Short mmCIF file of C-alpha atoms (C1' of nucleotides) in Angstrom, two decimals:
data_model
loop_
_atom_site.label_atom_id
_atom_site.label_comp_id
_atom_site.label_asym_id
_atom_site.label_seq_id
_atom_site.Cartn_x
_atom_site.Cartn_y
_atom_site.Cartn_z
CA MET A 1 16.31 10.94 6.61
CA PHE A 2 17.48 7.51 7.63
CA HIS A 3 15.64 6.02 10.50
CA THR A 4 17.59 3.04 11.64
CA PRO A 5 16.76 3.02 15.28
CA GLN A 6 18.02 0.66 17.85
CA ASP A 7 14.89 0.58 19.83
CA HIS A 8 14.48 -1.27 23.02
CA VAL A 9 11.49 -3.47 22.60
CA PRO A 10 10.18 -5.64 25.39
CA SER A 11 11.53 -8.93 24.14
CA THR A 12 9.04 -11.65 23.50
CA SER A 13 8.17 -13.90 26.38
CA PRO A 14 9.20 -17.55 26.34
CA LYS A 15 6.09 -18.68 24.52
CA TRP A 16 7.92 -19.03 21.25
CA ARG A 17 7.59 -22.77 21.37
CA GLU A 18 3.86 -22.42 21.42
CA ALA A 19 4.06 -19.84 18.68
CA ARG A 20 6.07 -22.18 16.55
CA HIS A 21 3.32 -24.73 16.52
CA THR A 22 0.62 -22.26 15.70
CA ALA A 23 2.52 -20.02 13.32
CA ALA A 24 4.47 -22.36 11.09
CA PRO A 25 2.65 -24.85 8.88
CA ALA A 26 2.94 -28.44 10.04
CA ALA A 27 3.07 -29.64 6.45
CA PHE A 28 6.52 -28.12 6.01
CA GLN A 29 7.95 -29.09 9.37
CA SER A 30 10.27 -31.64 7.83
CA ALA A 31 11.75 -29.00 5.56
CA ALA A 32 11.99 -26.27 8.15
CA LEU A 33 15.22 -24.83 9.41
CA VAL A 34 14.58 -22.76 12.50
CA ARG A 35 16.94 -19.87 13.16
CA HIS A 36 16.75 -16.79 15.28
CA TRP A 37 17.95 -13.26 14.69
CA HIS A 38 18.77 -10.33 16.90
CA ARG A 39 17.54 -6.79 16.56
CA GLU A 40 18.49 -4.99 13.33
CA GLN A 41 20.13 -8.11 11.94
CA GLU A 42 19.60 -8.64 8.25
CA ILE A 43 17.91 -11.79 7.10
CA CYS A 44 20.14 -13.16 4.41
CA GLU A 45 18.56 -13.28 1.00
CA GLU A 46 21.74 -13.72 -0.98
CA GLU A 47 20.74 -17.18 -2.18
CA GLY A 48 19.45 -15.83 -5.45
CA ILE A 49 16.92 -17.71 -7.50
CA ASN A 50 17.18 -20.87 -5.46
CA GLY A 51 16.64 -18.93 -2.29
CA TYR A 52 14.53 -19.36 0.79
CA TRP A 53 11.03 -18.78 1.92
CA TYR A 54 10.47 -17.75 5.51
CA CYS A 55 7.72 -17.95 8.07
CA VAL A 56 7.84 -15.71 11.11
CA ILE A 57 7.48 -17.77 14.27
CA SER A 58 8.01 -15.03 16.81
CA GLY A 59 9.24 -11.48 16.81
CA ALA A 60 8.82 -9.18 13.83
CA VAL A 61 10.48 -8.50 10.49
CA ARG A 62 10.44 -5.46 8.25
CA LYS A 63 11.02 -5.33 4.53
CA CYS A 64 12.57 -1.99 3.57
CA ILE A 65 13.70 -0.20 0.48
CA VAL A 66 15.72 2.98 0.32
CA GLN A 67 14.61 5.21 -2.52
CA THR A 68 16.79 7.41 -4.64
CA ASN A 69 15.66 10.48 -2.71
CA GLY A 70 17.11 8.92 0.43
CA ARG A 71 13.80 8.15 2.04
CA ARG A 72 13.37 4.75 3.60
CA ARG A 73 10.12 2.95 2.91
CA ILE A 74 8.89 -0.01 4.93
CA VAL A 75 6.99 -2.01 2.37
CA ASP A 76 6.00 -4.88 4.61
CA LEU A 77 5.84 -5.70 8.28
CA LEU A 78 5.87 -9.40 9.04
CA LEU A 79 4.42 -10.82 12.24
CA PRO A 80 4.15 -14.40 13.53
CA GLY A 81 2.44 -16.59 10.98
CA ASP A 82 3.35 -14.38 8.02
CA PHE A 83 5.31 -15.77 5.11
CA PHE A 84 7.75 -13.82 3.02
CA GLY A 85 10.32 -14.39 0.32
CA PHE A 86 7.77 -14.99 -2.43
CA ALA A 87 8.46 -11.93 -4.49
CA GLU A 88 12.17 -11.36 -4.16
CA ARG A 89 12.81 -12.04 -7.80
CA ASP A 90 11.71 -8.63 -9.00
CA GLU A 91 14.11 -5.80 -9.49
CA HIS A 92 13.51 -4.11 -6.16
CA ALA A 93 16.38 -4.69 -3.80
CA PHE A 94 14.63 -5.11 -0.50
CA THR A 95 16.44 -5.11 2.79
CA VAL A 96 14.85 -7.51 5.23
CA GLN A 97 15.70 -7.06 8.90
CA ALA A 98 14.62 -8.43 12.22
CA VAL A 99 12.86 -5.74 14.22
CA THR A 100 13.01 -7.27 17.69
CA ASP A 101 15.49 -9.40 19.52
CA ASP A 102 14.78 -13.11 19.49
CA THR A 103 13.06 -12.98 16.16
CA ILE A 104 12.61 -16.61 15.18
CA LEU A 105 11.99 -17.69 11.62
CA ALA A 106 11.34 -20.98 9.92
CA CYS A 107 13.46 -21.09 6.79
CA TYR A 108 12.51 -23.26 3.86
CA SER A 109 14.71 -24.01 0.90
CA ARG A 110 12.67 -22.99 -2.07
CA SER A 111 13.62 -25.99 -4.13
CA ARG A 112 12.85 -28.37 -1.29
CA ILE A 113 9.42 -26.85 -0.76
CA GLU A 114 8.75 -27.00 -4.47
CA GLN A 115 9.63 -30.68 -4.49
CA LEU A 116 7.47 -31.24 -1.43
CA CYS A 117 4.55 -29.49 -3.10
CA ASP A 118 5.01 -31.54 -6.24
CA LYS A 119 4.81 -34.74 -4.26
CA ASP A 120 2.20 -33.81 -1.69
CA PRO A 121 -0.94 -31.98 -2.88
CA SER A 122 -1.85 -31.05 0.67
CA ALA A 123 1.47 -29.27 1.03
CA ALA A 124 0.77 -27.44 -2.22
CA ARG A 125 -2.62 -26.41 -0.84
CA GLU A 126 -0.98 -25.15 2.32
CA MET A 127 1.44 -23.15 0.21
CA ARG A 128 -1.40 -21.60 -1.76
CA GLN A 129 -3.22 -20.69 1.40
CA ARG A 130 -0.14 -18.93 2.75
CA ALA A 131 0.29 -17.04 -0.49
CA PHE A 132 -3.36 -16.01 -0.42
CA ALA A 133 -2.97 -14.86 3.15
CA THR A 134 -0.07 -12.69 2.02
CA ILE A 135 -2.27 -11.21 -0.69
CA SER A 136 -4.98 -10.42 1.85
CA ARG A 137 -2.46 -8.79 4.16
CA LEU A 138 -1.03 -6.63 1.39
CA GLN A 139 -4.49 -5.54 0.30
CA GLU A 140 -5.29 -4.46 3.83
CA GLN A 141 -2.03 -2.54 3.98
CA LEU A 142 -2.98 -0.82 0.76
CA LEU A 143 -6.18 0.34 2.40
CA VAL A 144 -4.21 1.59 5.39
CA VAL A 145 -1.50 3.40 3.46
CA GLY A 146 -3.94 4.82 0.93
CA SER A 147 -6.01 6.65 3.52
CA MET A 148 -6.21 10.33 2.83
CA THR A 149 -5.45 12.12 6.08
CA ALA A 150 -2.68 11.34 8.52
CA ILE A 151 -5.07 10.53 11.35
CA GLU A 152 -6.94 8.09 9.15
CA LYS A 153 -3.65 6.44 8.25
CA VAL A 154 -2.54 6.10 11.86
CA ARG A 155 -5.93 4.96 13.09
CA ALA A 156 -6.17 2.37 10.32
CA PHE A 157 -2.65 1.23 11.13
CA LEU A 158 -3.50 0.76 14.79
CA VAL A 159 -6.71 -1.11 13.93
CA HIS A 160 -4.70 -3.32 11.62
CA MET A 161 -2.11 -3.97 14.32
CA ALA A 162 -4.80 -4.71 16.88
CA ARG A 163 -6.18 -7.38 14.60
CA ARG A 164 -2.81 -8.92 13.82
CA ILE A 165 -1.18 -8.85 17.23
CA PRO A 166 -2.64 -11.12 19.89
CA GLU A 167 -3.23 -9.26 23.11
CA GLY A 168 -0.68 -10.20 25.74
CA SER A 169 -1.20 -11.15 29.33
CA GLU A 170 -1.73 -7.57 30.43
CA ASP A 171 -4.31 -5.74 28.42
CA GLY A 172 -3.30 -3.52 25.57
CA ILE A 173 -1.41 -4.14 22.37
CA VAL A 174 2.34 -3.58 22.18
CA LEU A 175 3.51 -1.97 18.98
CA PRO A 176 6.49 -3.87 17.61
CA ILE A 177 7.98 -0.87 15.82
CA SER A 178 8.99 2.68 16.63
CA ARG A 179 7.37 5.94 15.55
CA TYR A 180 10.05 6.26 12.89
CA ASP A 181 9.14 2.87 11.49
CA ILE A 182 5.45 3.75 11.52
CA ALA A 183 6.23 6.94 9.65
CA ASP A 184 8.24 5.16 6.98
CA HIS A 185 5.56 2.52 6.78
CA LEU A 186 2.71 4.99 6.25
CA GLY A 187 4.57 7.49 4.12
CA ILE A 188 4.20 10.40 6.57
CA SER A 189 6.63 12.18 8.86
CA VAL A 190 7.53 11.09 12.37
CA GLU A 191 6.14 14.24 13.91
CA THR A 192 2.82 13.71 12.20
CA VAL A 193 2.67 10.17 13.55
CA SER A 194 3.32 11.42 17.05
CA ARG A 195 0.76 14.18 16.75
CA ALA A 196 -1.85 11.82 15.34
CA ILE A 197 -1.37 9.36 18.19
CA THR A 198 -1.61 12.16 20.71
CA GLU A 199 -4.77 13.41 19.08
CA LEU A 200 -6.32 9.94 19.02
CA GLN A 201 -5.55 9.68 22.69
CA GLU A 202 -6.93 13.10 23.58
CA SER A 203 -10.09 12.47 21.59
CA GLY A 204 -10.66 9.30 23.59
CA SER A 205 -10.23 6.84 20.74
CA ILE A 206 -7.27 5.08 22.28
CA SER A 207 -5.53 4.92 25.61
CA LEU A 208 -1.78 4.76 25.95
CA GLN A 209 0.40 3.08 28.56
CA GLY A 210 3.84 4.18 27.54
CA PRO A 211 4.59 4.97 23.94
CA ARG A 212 4.36 1.38 22.75
CA ARG A 213 1.32 -0.04 24.51
CA PHE A 214 -2.16 1.09 23.52
CA ARG A 215 -5.79 0.08 23.69
CA PHE A 216 -8.82 1.08 21.71
CA VAL A 217 -11.49 2.66 23.88
CA TRP A 218 -14.69 1.47 22.30
CA PRO A 219 -17.35 2.69 24.71
CA ALA A 220 -15.66 6.12 24.69
CA ALA A 221 -17.54 7.09 27.81
CA ASN A 222 -15.60 10.14 28.90
CA ALA A 223 -15.05 11.52 25.41
CA MET B 1 -25.64 -17.65 -16.24
CA PHE B 2 -22.29 -18.29 -17.85
CA HIS B 3 -22.06 -17.87 -21.57
CA THR B 4 -19.12 -18.49 -23.75
CA PRO B 5 -18.79 -15.40 -25.89
CA GLN B 6 -19.14 -17.25 -29.15
CA ASP B 7 -21.68 -14.85 -30.53
CA HIS B 8 -20.06 -11.59 -29.61
CA VAL B 9 -16.35 -12.12 -29.53
CA PRO B 10 -15.04 -12.76 -33.00
CA SER B 11 -12.91 -15.82 -32.57
CA THR B 12 -11.35 -14.91 -35.88
CA SER B 13 -10.11 -11.66 -34.43
CA PRO B 14 -6.36 -12.02 -34.17
CA LYS B 15 -6.18 -9.68 -31.24
CA TRP B 16 -8.29 -11.57 -28.77
CA ARG B 17 -6.94 -14.95 -29.72
CA GLU B 18 -3.43 -13.74 -29.22
CA ALA B 19 -4.36 -12.11 -25.95
CA ARG B 20 -5.94 -15.25 -24.67
CA HIS B 21 -2.88 -17.28 -25.33
CA THR B 22 -0.47 -14.87 -23.75
CA ALA B 23 -2.51 -13.80 -20.76
CA ALA B 24 -4.24 -16.91 -19.50
CA PRO B 25 -2.23 -19.91 -18.34
CA ALA B 26 -2.36 -22.84 -20.70
CA ALA B 27 -2.38 -25.29 -17.80
CA PHE B 28 -5.89 -24.21 -16.87
CA GLN B 29 -7.31 -23.98 -20.36
CA SER B 30 -9.46 -27.03 -19.86
CA ALA B 31 -11.05 -25.47 -16.78
CA ALA B 32 -11.45 -21.99 -18.23
CA LEU B 33 -14.78 -20.39 -18.93
CA VAL B 34 -14.31 -17.28 -20.99
CA ARG B 35 -16.80 -14.45 -20.57
CA HIS B 36 -16.78 -10.80 -21.44
CA TRP B 37 -18.17 -7.78 -19.62
CA HIS B 38 -19.14 -4.31 -20.64
CA ARG B 39 -18.10 -1.05 -19.01
CA GLU B 40 -19.04 -0.63 -15.34
CA GLN B 41 -20.54 -4.11 -15.21
CA GLU B 42 -19.99 -5.92 -11.95
CA ILE B 43 -18.11 -9.17 -12.01
CA CYS B 44 -20.26 -11.54 -10.00
CA GLU B 45 -18.62 -12.82 -6.87
CA GLU B 46 -21.72 -14.09 -5.17
CA GLU B 47 -20.58 -17.68 -5.37
CA GLY B 48 -19.32 -17.59 -1.81
CA ILE B 49 -16.65 -19.92 -0.58
CA ASN B 50 -16.76 -22.12 -3.62
CA GLY B 51 -16.39 -19.15 -5.87
CA TYR B 52 -14.30 -18.35 -8.87
CA TRP B 53 -10.84 -17.22 -9.70
CA TYR B 54 -10.38 -14.94 -12.66
CA CYS B 55 -7.65 -14.05 -15.11
CA VAL B 56 -7.91 -10.88 -17.15
CA ILE B 57 -7.49 -11.64 -20.83
CA SER B 58 -8.18 -8.20 -22.21
CA GLY B 59 -9.58 -4.94 -20.91
CA ALA B 60 -9.25 -3.88 -17.29
CA VAL B 61 -10.89 -4.54 -13.94
CA ARG B 62 -10.97 -2.52 -10.75
CA LYS B 63 -11.53 -3.78 -7.22
CA CYS B 64 -13.22 -1.10 -5.12
CA ILE B 65 -14.40 -0.61 -1.60
CA VAL B 66 -16.58 2.19 -0.31
CA GLN B 67 -15.55 3.31 3.13
CA THR B 68 -17.81 4.50 5.90
CA ASN B 69 -16.88 8.11 5.20
CA GLY B 70 -18.29 7.69 1.70
CA ARG B 71 -14.96 7.73 -0.05
CA ARG B 72 -14.36 5.13 -2.71
CA ARG B 73 -11.01 3.36 -2.70
CA ILE B 74 -9.67 1.41 -5.64
CA VAL B 75 -7.63 -1.29 -3.99
CA ASP B 76 -6.53 -3.08 -7.11
CA LEU B 77 -6.38 -2.49 -10.83
CA LEU B 78 -6.22 -5.66 -12.89
CA LEU B 79 -4.76 -5.75 -16.39
CA PRO B 80 -4.32 -8.59 -18.88
CA GLY B 81 -2.47 -11.48 -17.28
CA ASP B 82 -3.46 -10.53 -13.75
CA PHE B 83 -5.31 -12.98 -11.55
CA PHE B 84 -7.83 -12.05 -8.91
CA GLY B 85 -10.33 -13.70 -6.61
CA PHE B 86 -7.74 -15.11 -4.25
CA ALA B 87 -8.54 -13.06 -1.20
CA GLU B 88 -12.28 -12.61 -1.29
CA ARG B 89 -12.79 -14.55 1.89
CA ASP B 90 -11.86 -11.73 4.22
CA GLU B 91 -14.41 -9.41 5.68
CA HIS B 92 -13.95 -6.63 3.17
CA ALA B 93 -16.83 -6.47 0.73
CA PHE B 94 -15.06 -5.61 -2.48
CA THR B 95 -16.92 -4.49 -5.55
CA VAL B 96 -15.25 -5.73 -8.70
CA GLN B 97 -16.17 -4.03 -11.96
CA ALA B 98 -15.04 -4.05 -15.55
CA VAL B 99 -13.43 -0.74 -16.43
CA THR B 100 -13.53 -0.90 -20.20
CA ASP B 101 -15.92 -2.33 -22.72
CA ASP B 102 -15.06 -5.76 -24.04
CA THR B 103 -13.29 -6.79 -20.87
CA ILE B 104 -12.66 -10.48 -21.29
CA LEU B 105 -11.95 -12.76 -18.35
CA ALA B 106 -11.12 -16.39 -17.95
CA CYS B 107 -13.21 -17.74 -15.09
CA TYR B 108 -12.11 -20.76 -13.13
CA SER B 109 -14.24 -22.64 -10.66
CA ARG B 110 -12.21 -22.66 -7.51
CA SER B 111 -12.98 -26.25 -6.69
CA ARG B 112 -12.12 -27.39 -10.20
CA ILE B 113 -8.78 -25.63 -10.12
CA GLU B 114 -8.07 -27.07 -6.71
CA GLN B 115 -8.76 -30.54 -8.04
CA LEU B 116 -6.60 -29.85 -11.06
CA CYS B 117 -3.75 -28.66 -8.85
CA ASP B 118 -4.08 -31.73 -6.66
CA LYS B 119 -3.73 -33.99 -9.66
CA ASP B 120 -1.19 -32.05 -11.68
CA PRO B 121 1.86 -30.61 -9.89
CA SER B 122 2.69 -28.41 -12.85
CA ALA B 123 -0.74 -26.81 -12.58
CA ALA B 124 -0.09 -26.22 -8.90
CA ARG B 125 3.22 -24.60 -9.77
CA GLU B 126 1.49 -22.38 -12.29
CA MET B 127 -1.02 -21.39 -9.62
CA ARG B 128 1.77 -20.51 -7.19
CA GLN B 129 3.51 -18.43 -9.80
CA ARG B 130 0.32 -16.46 -10.44
CA ALA B 131 -0.18 -15.90 -6.74
CA PHE B 132 3.43 -14.73 -6.38
CA ALA B 133 2.94 -12.39 -9.32
CA THR B 134 -0.05 -10.93 -7.51
CA ILE B 135 2.09 -10.41 -4.42
CA SER B 136 4.73 -8.62 -6.47
CA ARG B 137 2.12 -6.40 -8.06
CA LEU B 138 0.60 -5.46 -4.71
CA GLN B 139 4.01 -4.65 -3.26
CA GLU B 140 4.73 -2.33 -6.15
CA GLN B 141 1.37 -0.67 -5.62
CA LEU B 142 2.28 -0.19 -1.99
CA LEU B 143 5.40 1.65 -3.07
CA VAL B 144 3.35 3.79 -5.43
CA VAL B 145 0.57 4.64 -3.00
CA GLY B 146 2.99 5.19 -0.13
CA SER B 147 4.90 7.93 -1.88
CA MET B 148 4.92 11.12 0.07
CA THR B 149 3.99 13.90 -2.32
CA ALA B 150 1.23 13.90 -4.89
CA ILE B 151 3.61 14.32 -7.81
CA GLU B 152 5.64 11.35 -6.64
CA LYS B 153 2.48 9.29 -6.40
CA VAL B 154 1.31 10.22 -9.88
CA ARG B 155 4.74 9.80 -11.44
CA ALA B 156 5.16 6.40 -9.81
CA PHE B 157 1.69 5.43 -10.96
CA LEU B 158 2.50 6.38 -14.56
CA VAL B 159 5.80 4.50 -14.43
CA HIS B 160 3.97 1.50 -13.07
CA MET B 161 1.38 1.72 -15.83
CA ALA B 162 4.04 2.13 -18.49
CA ARG B 163 5.61 -1.12 -17.31
CA ARG B 164 2.34 -3.01 -17.15
CA ILE B 165 0.64 -1.81 -20.31
CA PRO B 166 2.18 -2.88 -23.60
CA GLU B 167 2.61 0.04 -25.94
CA GLY B 168 0.06 -0.03 -28.75
CA SER B 169 0.60 0.41 -32.45
CA GLU B 170 0.88 4.17 -32.16
CA ASP B 171 3.38 5.34 -29.64
CA GLY B 172 2.29 6.33 -26.16
CA ILE B 173 0.52 4.47 -23.39
CA VAL B 174 -3.25 4.72 -23.01
CA LEU B 175 -4.45 4.98 -19.44
CA PRO B 176 -7.29 2.53 -18.86
CA ILE B 177 -8.90 4.58 -16.09
CA SER B 178 -10.13 8.12 -15.54
CA ARG B 179 -8.66 10.85 -13.34
CA TYR B 180 -11.28 10.03 -10.74
CA ASP B 181 -10.18 6.41 -10.68
CA ILE B 182 -6.54 7.44 -10.39
CA ALA B 183 -7.43 9.70 -7.47
CA ASP B 184 -9.31 6.96 -5.64
CA HIS B 185 -6.47 4.58 -6.42
CA LEU B 186 -3.74 6.85 -5.03
CA GLY B 187 -5.69 8.31 -2.12
CA ILE B 188 -5.54 11.91 -3.36
CA SER B 189 -8.11 14.25 -4.83
CA VAL B 190 -9.04 14.45 -8.50
CA GLU B 191 -7.87 18.02 -8.80
CA THR B 192 -4.48 17.12 -7.39
CA VAL B 193 -4.16 14.32 -9.94
CA SER B 194 -4.95 16.71 -12.74
CA ARG B 195 -2.55 19.32 -11.46
CA ALA B 196 0.23 16.77 -11.02
CA ILE B 197 -0.18 15.50 -14.57
CA THR B 198 -0.17 19.04 -15.89
CA GLU B 199 2.97 19.79 -13.93
CA LEU B 200 4.72 16.64 -15.14
CA GLN B 201 3.88 17.68 -18.67
CA GLU B 202 5.04 21.26 -18.23
CA SER B 203 8.27 20.15 -16.61
CA GLY B 204 8.97 17.96 -19.63
CA SER B 205 8.75 14.60 -17.87
CA ILE B 206 5.86 13.35 -19.95
CA SER B 207 4.05 14.31 -23.11
CA LEU B 208 0.30 14.07 -23.47
CA GLN B 209 -1.83 13.33 -26.51
CA GLY B 210 -5.29 13.79 -25.15
CA PRO B 211 -6.02 13.15 -21.51
CA ARG B 212 -5.57 9.39 -21.70
CA ARG B 213 -2.49 8.90 -23.88
CA PHE B 214 0.93 9.79 -22.55
CA ARG B 215 4.63 9.12 -23.08
CA PHE B 216 7.64 9.50 -20.88
CA VAL B 217 10.18 11.92 -22.31
CA TRP B 218 13.47 10.40 -21.29
CA PRO B 219 16.04 12.61 -23.01
CA ALA B 220 14.19 15.67 -21.67
CA ALA B 221 16.11 17.89 -24.03
CA ASN B 222 14.04 21.03 -23.82
CA ALA B 223 13.37 20.90 -20.12
"C1'" DC C 1 -28.59 21.82 -29.92
"C1'" DG C 2 -28.81 20.22 -24.75
"C1'" DG C 3 -27.33 17.04 -21.27
"C1'" DC C 4 -23.92 14.47 -19.13
"C1'" DC C 5 -19.38 13.05 -18.09
"C1'" DT C 6 -14.60 14.11 -17.86
"C1'" DA C 7 -10.80 17.22 -17.32
"C1'" DT C 8 -8.67 21.42 -16.09
"C1'" DT C 9 -7.88 25.72 -13.59
"C1'" DG C 10 -8.54 29.15 -9.77
"C1'" DA C 11 -9.21 30.70 -4.79
"C1'" DT C 12 -8.95 29.67 -0.14
"C1'" DA C 13 -8.55 27.24 4.22
"C1'" DT C 14 -6.61 23.37 6.22
"C1'" DC C 15 -3.22 19.85 6.60
"C1'" DG C 16 1.25 18.18 6.99
"C1'" DC C 17 6.35 18.65 6.23
"C1'" DT C 18 10.35 20.88 7.95
"C1'" DC C 19 13.21 22.83 11.33
"C1'" DA C 20 13.78 23.43 16.05
"C1'" DA C 21 13.54 22.69 20.91
"C1'" DC C 22 12.65 19.94 24.66
"C1'" DA C 23 11.43 15.63 27.36
"C1'" DT C 24 12.12 10.84 28.45
"C1'" DA C 25 14.43 6.57 28.88
"C1'" DC C 26 18.36 3.73 28.92
"C1'" DG C 27 23.26 2.46 29.02
"C1'" DT C 28 27.99 3.55 30.01
"C1'" DG C 29 31.62 5.14 32.58
"C1'" DG C 30 33.25 7.79 36.20
"C1'" DC D 1 25.23 7.14 42.94
"C1'" DC D 2 25.47 10.84 39.15
"C1'" DA D 3 27.08 12.85 34.54
"C1'" DC D 4 26.80 12.19 30.03
"C1'" DG D 5 25.64 10.38 25.39
"C1'" DT D 6 22.42 8.31 22.40
"C1'" DA D 7 18.04 7.04 20.77
"C1'" DT D 8 13.35 7.86 21.05
"C1'" DG D 9 9.19 10.58 21.65
"C1'" DT D 10 6.63 14.91 21.95
"C1'" DT D 11 5.48 19.70 21.06
"C1'" DG D 12 5.78 24.36 18.76
"C1'" DA D 13 6.27 27.75 14.67
"C1'" DG D 14 6.19 28.69 9.90
"C1'" DC D 15 5.52 27.69 5.27
"C1'" DG D 16 4.57 24.85 1.40
"C1'" DA D 17 1.34 21.30 -0.22
"C1'" DT D 18 -3.16 19.62 -0.77
"C1'" DA D 19 -8.27 19.22 -0.01
"C1'" DT D 20 -12.26 21.60 -0.88
"C1'" DC D 21 -15.42 24.52 -3.20
"C1'" DA D 22 -16.27 26.70 -7.46
"C1'" DA D 23 -16.13 27.75 -12.25
"C1'" DT D 24 -14.86 26.76 -16.92
"C1'" DA D 25 -13.69 23.91 -20.95
"C1'" DG D 26 -13.89 19.84 -23.86
"C1'" DG D 27 -15.90 15.50 -25.59
"C1'" DC D 28 -19.53 12.29 -26.56
"C1'" DC D 29 -24.12 11.04 -27.57
"C1'" DG D 30 -28.97 11.41 -28.14
#
DNA sequence: CGGCCTATTGATATCGCTCAACATACGTGG
DNA sequence: CCACGTATGTTGAGCGATATCAATAGGCCG
């Protein structure tokens, strides 16, 4: 029931410096502590109330919870530009892990950011915008996860990923997570994920290049 | 177009005055415009970019979207104390409606609140806290909706409701929404919702007093 | 009373979970 | 180089779960 894979993801190209400038807010640059994590490494959240906020600069992060029935649920999947750490105060004990090697995060001491926001209204505005972006992202995930059939869930997930992940140099979008992660993210079984992807491919909706790289086929000529 | 509910809402009523003070943030009281809606009435969001933020004072609000396949999805269910209006800028055309009669909202002009937050750091902090509370709520909903079986979904939904809705004078929690709303909220069919509730009752997990009022039976003696 | 909305229950076909087997890719060690 | 182990991904078979269609019951209001 536990899916804790050690997947081999094509590690991110050396454009993390560029990503840093686009992903992390400039208003907090003075308060940022940039660290990087390797695959499956846990992002420390043991700071308690005076903890940290994070912004993904490159790589990917997943926020998991293991339920009493033993099933792992991936509540959130963080990509470059996404903030997290806002809601750690509630009773859920989330496990936050880096998904890919060379996951780089900007870490912000909560108290320092609070002070910065108190002094600088533009920083406070930036903070609000990031929080609102998180709300938008979670609402979209609710639409994805709440789809009725498995194919709808997977298709919506891929559409969501295609919007969030910038297309690389070669065409196609590279999924940052494994089939197991997708399953635990959507609340369906791994086999169903695999079958749904196969069916989307055979129906001409998507094209696959390896299990991780896909493209949407919009004209759908040969379908 | 905006009317303060001086003629309809009895300001002498202890219930609504109490609700207002507990649900809506005091920091924004000067910027609040209190209105009330009747059942099924749409909360106007046509203001565009310079729109409004809302805080539910009493009653309930649902945020819906109708998908291309004709299925309605209830993305969010707002109860007293909940804010909404943060994420209306994205492409999804949400329909926001009052669920119950005498739904009372505090309406805040976005630009006015922004100005207030710029001037008053404590107001900005209050705003951040409300946004973070929204994030927590959405994450919990993700856990609910992402449950695997229908019974798990319904049970998690009821637990969630029991935590969010204060128990009234009589014992038991009154569901603010219908079976149809629950179904569209959880991404399952109405009949499955009904069957799950019946099964939870027959297994001794909950007790029902009418279709809307329920209680969790924790000792579960006779099960 | 009749009409409408909500809720429940039944029958049936489909969907998806589970178990199982197999394929693929990669790393390690011989 | 190959043999092997591990992790991942795909496919098949069978059965339980759920959507769908249908009918019935209850409540509310004119």
